[in-house]
XYZ file of N, CA and C in Angstrom:
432
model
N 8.154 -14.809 -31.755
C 8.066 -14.743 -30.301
C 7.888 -13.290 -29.880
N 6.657 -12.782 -28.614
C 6.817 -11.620 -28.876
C 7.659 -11.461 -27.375
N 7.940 -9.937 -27.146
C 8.880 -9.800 -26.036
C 7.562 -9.496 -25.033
N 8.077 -9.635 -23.804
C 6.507 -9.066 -22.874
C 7.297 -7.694 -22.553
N 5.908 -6.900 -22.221
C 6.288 -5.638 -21.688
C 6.464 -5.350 -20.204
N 6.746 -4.734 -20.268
C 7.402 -4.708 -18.607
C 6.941 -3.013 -18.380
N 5.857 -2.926 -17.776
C 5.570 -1.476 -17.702
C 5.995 -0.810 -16.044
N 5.920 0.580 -16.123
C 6.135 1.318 -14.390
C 5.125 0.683 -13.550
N 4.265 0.809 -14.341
C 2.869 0.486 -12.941
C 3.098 -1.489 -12.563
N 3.830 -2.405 -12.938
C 4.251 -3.414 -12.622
C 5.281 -3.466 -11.533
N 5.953 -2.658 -11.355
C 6.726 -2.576 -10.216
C 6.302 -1.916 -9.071
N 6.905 -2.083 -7.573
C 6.743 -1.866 -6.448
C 7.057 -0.443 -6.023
N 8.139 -0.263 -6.342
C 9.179 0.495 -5.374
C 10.487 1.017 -6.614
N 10.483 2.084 -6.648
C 11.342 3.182 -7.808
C 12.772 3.614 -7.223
N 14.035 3.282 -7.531
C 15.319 3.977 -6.945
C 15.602 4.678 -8.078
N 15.895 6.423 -8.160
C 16.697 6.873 -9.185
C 17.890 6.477 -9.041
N 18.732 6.238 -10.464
C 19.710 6.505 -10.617
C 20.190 7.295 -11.544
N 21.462 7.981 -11.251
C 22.468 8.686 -12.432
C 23.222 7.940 -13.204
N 23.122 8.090 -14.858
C 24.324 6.705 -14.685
C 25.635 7.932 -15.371
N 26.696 7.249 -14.812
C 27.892 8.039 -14.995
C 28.623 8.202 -16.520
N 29.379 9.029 -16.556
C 29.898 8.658 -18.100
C 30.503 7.939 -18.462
N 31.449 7.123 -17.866
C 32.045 6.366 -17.793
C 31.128 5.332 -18.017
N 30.246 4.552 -17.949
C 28.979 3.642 -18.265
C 28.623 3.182 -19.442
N 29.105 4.725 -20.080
C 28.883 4.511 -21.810
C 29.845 3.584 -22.253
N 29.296 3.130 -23.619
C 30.090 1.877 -24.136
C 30.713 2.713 -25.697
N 31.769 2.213 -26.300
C 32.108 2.644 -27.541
C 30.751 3.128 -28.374
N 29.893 2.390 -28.337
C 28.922 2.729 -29.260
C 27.707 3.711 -28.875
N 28.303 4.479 -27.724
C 27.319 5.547 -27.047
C 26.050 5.811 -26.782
N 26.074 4.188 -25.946
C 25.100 3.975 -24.982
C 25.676 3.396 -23.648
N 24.215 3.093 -22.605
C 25.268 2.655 -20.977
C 25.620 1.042 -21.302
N 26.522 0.410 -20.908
C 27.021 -0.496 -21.777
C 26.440 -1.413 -20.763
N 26.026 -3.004 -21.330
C 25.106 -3.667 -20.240
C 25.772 -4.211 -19.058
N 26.788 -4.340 -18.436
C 27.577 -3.924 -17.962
C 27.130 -2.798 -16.598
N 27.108 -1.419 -16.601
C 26.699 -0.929 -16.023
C 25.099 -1.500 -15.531
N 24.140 -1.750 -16.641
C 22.692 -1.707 -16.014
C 22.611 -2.958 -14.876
N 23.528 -4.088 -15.117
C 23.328 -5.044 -14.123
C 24.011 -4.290 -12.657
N 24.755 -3.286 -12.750
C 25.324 -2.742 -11.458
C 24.382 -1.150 -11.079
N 23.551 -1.346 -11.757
C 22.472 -0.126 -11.116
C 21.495 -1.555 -10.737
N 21.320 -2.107 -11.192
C 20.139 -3.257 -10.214
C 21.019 -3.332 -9.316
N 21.939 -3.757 -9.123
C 22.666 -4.234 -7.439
C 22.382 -3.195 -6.682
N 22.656 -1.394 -6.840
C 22.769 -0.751 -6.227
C 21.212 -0.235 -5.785
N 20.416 -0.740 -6.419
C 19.004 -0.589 -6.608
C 18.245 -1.239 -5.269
N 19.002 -2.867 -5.428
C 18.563 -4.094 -4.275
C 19.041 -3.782 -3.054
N 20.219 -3.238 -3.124
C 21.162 -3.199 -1.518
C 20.757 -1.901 -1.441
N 20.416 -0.688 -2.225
C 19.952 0.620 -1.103
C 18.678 -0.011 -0.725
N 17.694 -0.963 -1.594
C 16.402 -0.894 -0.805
C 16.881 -1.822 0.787
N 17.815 -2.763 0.565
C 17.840 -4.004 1.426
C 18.556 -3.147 2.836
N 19.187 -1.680 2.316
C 19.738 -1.056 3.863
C 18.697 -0.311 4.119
N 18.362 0.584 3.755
C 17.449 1.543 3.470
C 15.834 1.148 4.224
N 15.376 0.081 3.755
C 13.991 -0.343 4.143
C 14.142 -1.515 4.809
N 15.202 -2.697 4.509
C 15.130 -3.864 5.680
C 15.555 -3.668 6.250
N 16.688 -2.569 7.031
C 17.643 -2.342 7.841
C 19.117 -3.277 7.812
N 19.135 -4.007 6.760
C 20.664 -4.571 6.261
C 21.534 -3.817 7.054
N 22.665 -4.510 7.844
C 23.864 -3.380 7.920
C 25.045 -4.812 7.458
N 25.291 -3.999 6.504
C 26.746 -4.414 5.499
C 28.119 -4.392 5.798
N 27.805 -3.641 7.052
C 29.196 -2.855 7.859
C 29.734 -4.167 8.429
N 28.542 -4.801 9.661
C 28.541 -5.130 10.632
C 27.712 -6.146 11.288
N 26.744 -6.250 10.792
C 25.648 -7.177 10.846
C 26.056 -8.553 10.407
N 25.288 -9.526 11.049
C 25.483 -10.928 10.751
C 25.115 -11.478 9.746
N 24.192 -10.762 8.942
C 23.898 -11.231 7.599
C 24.435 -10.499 6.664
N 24.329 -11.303 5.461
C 25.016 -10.803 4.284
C 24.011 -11.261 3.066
N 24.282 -10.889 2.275
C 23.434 -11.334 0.987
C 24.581 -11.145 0.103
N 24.145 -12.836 -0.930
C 25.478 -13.104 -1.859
C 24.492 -13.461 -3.304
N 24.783 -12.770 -4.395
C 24.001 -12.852 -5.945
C 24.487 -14.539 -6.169
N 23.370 -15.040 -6.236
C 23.524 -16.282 -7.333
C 23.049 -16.661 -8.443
N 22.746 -15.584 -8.983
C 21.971 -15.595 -10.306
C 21.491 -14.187 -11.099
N 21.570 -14.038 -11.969
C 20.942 -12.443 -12.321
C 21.194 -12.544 -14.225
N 20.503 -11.915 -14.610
C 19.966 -11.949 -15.846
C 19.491 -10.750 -15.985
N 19.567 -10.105 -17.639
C 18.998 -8.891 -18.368
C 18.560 -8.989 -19.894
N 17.180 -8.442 -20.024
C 16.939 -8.626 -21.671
C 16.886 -7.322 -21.646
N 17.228 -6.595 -23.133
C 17.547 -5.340 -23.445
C 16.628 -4.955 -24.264
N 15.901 -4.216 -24.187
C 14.633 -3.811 -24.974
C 15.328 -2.620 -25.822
N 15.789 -1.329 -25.246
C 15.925 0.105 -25.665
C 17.288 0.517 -25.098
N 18.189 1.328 -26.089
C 19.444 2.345 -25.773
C 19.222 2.743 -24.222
N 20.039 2.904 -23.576
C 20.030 4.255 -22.351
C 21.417 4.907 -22.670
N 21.228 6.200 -23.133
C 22.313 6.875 -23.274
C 22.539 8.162 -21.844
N 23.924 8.389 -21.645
C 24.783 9.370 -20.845
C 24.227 10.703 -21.749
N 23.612 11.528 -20.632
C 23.241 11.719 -19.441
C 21.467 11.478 -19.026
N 21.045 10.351 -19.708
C 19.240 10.548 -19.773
C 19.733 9.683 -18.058
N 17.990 10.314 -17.059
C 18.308 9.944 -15.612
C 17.187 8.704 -16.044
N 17.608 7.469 -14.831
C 16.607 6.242 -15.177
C 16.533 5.742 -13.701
N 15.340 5.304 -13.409
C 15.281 4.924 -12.296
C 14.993 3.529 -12.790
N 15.564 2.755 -11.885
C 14.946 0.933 -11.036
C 14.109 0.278 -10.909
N 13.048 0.047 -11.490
C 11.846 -0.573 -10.830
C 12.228 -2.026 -10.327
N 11.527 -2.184 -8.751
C 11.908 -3.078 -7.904
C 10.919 -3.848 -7.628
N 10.799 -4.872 -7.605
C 9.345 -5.857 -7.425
C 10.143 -7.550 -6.716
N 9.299 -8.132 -5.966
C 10.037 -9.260 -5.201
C 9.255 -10.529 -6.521
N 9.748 -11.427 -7.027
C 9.012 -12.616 -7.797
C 8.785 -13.745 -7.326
N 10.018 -14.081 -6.221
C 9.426 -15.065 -4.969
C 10.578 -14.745 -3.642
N 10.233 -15.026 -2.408
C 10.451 -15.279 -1.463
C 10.323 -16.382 -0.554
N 11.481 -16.809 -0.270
C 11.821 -17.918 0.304
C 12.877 -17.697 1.766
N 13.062 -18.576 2.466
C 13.032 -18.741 3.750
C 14.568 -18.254 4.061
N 15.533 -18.092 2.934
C 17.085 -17.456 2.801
C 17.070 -17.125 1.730
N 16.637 -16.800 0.687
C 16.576 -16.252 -0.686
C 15.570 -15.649 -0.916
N 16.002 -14.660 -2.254
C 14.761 -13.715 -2.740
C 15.516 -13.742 -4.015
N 14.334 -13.783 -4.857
C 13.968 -13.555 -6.319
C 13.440 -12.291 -6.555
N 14.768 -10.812 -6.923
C 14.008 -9.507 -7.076
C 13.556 -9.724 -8.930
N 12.875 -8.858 -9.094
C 12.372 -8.619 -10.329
C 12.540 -7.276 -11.246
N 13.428 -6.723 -11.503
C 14.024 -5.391 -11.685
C 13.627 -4.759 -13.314
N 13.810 -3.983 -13.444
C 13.662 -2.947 -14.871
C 14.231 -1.517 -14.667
N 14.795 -1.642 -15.960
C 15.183 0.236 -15.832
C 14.096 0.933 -16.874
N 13.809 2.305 -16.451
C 13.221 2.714 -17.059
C 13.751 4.220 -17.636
N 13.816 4.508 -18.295
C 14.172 5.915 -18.500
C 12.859 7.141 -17.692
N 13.524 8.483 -16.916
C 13.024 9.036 -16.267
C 11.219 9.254 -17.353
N 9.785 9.226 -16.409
C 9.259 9.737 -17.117
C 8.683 9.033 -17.823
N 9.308 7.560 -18.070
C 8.586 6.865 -19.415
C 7.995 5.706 -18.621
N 7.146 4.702 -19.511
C 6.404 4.031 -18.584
C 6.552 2.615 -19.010
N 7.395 2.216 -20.230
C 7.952 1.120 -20.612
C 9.437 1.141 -20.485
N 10.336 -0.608 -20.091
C 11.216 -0.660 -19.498
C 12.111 -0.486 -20.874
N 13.470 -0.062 -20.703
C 14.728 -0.498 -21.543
C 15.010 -1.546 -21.625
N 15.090 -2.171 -20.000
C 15.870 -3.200 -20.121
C 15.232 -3.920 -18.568
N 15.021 -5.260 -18.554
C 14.447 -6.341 -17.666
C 15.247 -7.552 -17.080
N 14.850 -7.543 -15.836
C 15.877 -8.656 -15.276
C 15.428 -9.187 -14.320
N 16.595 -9.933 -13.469
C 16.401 -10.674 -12.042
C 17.429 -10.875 -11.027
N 17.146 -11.185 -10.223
C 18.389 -11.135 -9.421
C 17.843 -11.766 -8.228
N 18.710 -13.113 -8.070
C 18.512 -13.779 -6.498
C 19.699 -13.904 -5.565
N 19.283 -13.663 -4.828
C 20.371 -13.940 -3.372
C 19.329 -14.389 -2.287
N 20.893 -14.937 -1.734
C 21.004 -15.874 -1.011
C 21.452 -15.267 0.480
N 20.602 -15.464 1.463
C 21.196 -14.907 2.791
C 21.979 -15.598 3.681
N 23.166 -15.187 3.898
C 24.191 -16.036 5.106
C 24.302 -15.628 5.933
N 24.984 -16.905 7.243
C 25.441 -15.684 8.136
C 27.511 -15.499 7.988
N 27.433 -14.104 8.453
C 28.780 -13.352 8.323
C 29.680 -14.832 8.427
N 29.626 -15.078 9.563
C 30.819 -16.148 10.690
C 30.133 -17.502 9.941
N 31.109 -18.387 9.386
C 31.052 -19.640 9.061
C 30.492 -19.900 7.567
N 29.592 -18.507 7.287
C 28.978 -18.762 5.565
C 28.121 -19.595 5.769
N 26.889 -19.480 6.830
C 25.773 -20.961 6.783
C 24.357 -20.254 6.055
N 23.979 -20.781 5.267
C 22.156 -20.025 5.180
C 21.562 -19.677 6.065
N 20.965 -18.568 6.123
C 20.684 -17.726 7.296
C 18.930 -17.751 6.909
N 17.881 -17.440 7.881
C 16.739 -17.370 7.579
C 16.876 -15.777 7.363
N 15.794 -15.245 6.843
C 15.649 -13.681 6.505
C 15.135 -13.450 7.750
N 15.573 -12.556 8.354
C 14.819 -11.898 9.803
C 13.611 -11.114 9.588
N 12.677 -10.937 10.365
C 11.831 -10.427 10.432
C 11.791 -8.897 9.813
N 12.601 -7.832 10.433
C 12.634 -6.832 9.734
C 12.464 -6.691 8.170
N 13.584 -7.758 7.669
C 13.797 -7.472 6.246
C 12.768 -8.239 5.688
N 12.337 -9.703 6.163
C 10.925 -10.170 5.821
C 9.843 -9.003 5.038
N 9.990 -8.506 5.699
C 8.603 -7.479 5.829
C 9.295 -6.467 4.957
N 9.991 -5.629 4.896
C 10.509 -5.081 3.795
C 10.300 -5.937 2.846
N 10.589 -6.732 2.377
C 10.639 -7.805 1.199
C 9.346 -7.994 0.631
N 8.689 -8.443 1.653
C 6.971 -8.659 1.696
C 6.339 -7.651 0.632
N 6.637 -6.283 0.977
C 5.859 -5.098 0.700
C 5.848 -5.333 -0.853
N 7.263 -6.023 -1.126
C 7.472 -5.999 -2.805
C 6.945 -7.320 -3.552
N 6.213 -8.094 -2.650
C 5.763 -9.041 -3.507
C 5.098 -8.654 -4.878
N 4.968 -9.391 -6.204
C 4.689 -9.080 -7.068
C 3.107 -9.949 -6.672
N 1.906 -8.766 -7.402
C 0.618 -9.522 -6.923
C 0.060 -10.053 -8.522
């Protein structure tokens, strides 16, 4: 079976991250563990950042119901790796992101994943439609 590649130029939209030392695992790399919590932080800066999410205060929320990682390559403390962010489907209260880390610089992923949520509203927990703003943020990342 072969693995598919997951290259930079496949993704949308790039978040650096640092990953901390603490990240590392006994066997001195970022332990997988951390990489699923640089995708979260990856989805919610783009989802405040570019849909205008407010997390504070706002009536919507977004809740993970699913997320997955295949591990291609090490990321060791202190190499910098950014996010690649891509949407795989969009739906009317959910999104299917499409994520990869890449080490700074390089153009094949470490490590590949997914991640869907689900949009509510704050008061009562009902499925919420995606509003227009973040629509369109979202949009930009469709995978073509």
């Amino acid at each position: 079976m072969s693995t598919p590649q997951h290259r930079r130029s496949d993704y949308a939209h790039f978040q650096a991250i640092t990953p901390r030392w603490q990240d590392n695992d006994l066997y001195g790399h970022v332990h997988h563990v951390a990489c699923q919590s640089h995708f979260d932080t990856a989805v919610n800066t783009y989802l405040i950042e570019e849909g205008g999410l407010d997390i504070h205060a706002g009536d919507l929320i977004g809740f993970v119901v699913s997320a997955s990682c295949d591990y291609f390559a090490a990321i060791t403390f202190p190499e910098r790796i950014e996010v690649g962010l891509r949407v795989g489907k969009l739906g009317t209260h959910s999104v299917q992101f499409e994520l990869a880390l890449f080490k700074a610089g390089e153009d094949e992923a470490c490590a590949a994943g997914r991640l869907v949520q689900i949009f509510i509203h704050r008061a009562g927990n009902q499925p919420a439609s995606i509003p227009d703003q973040l629509r369109a943020a979202l949009t930009r990342l469709l995978r073509h």
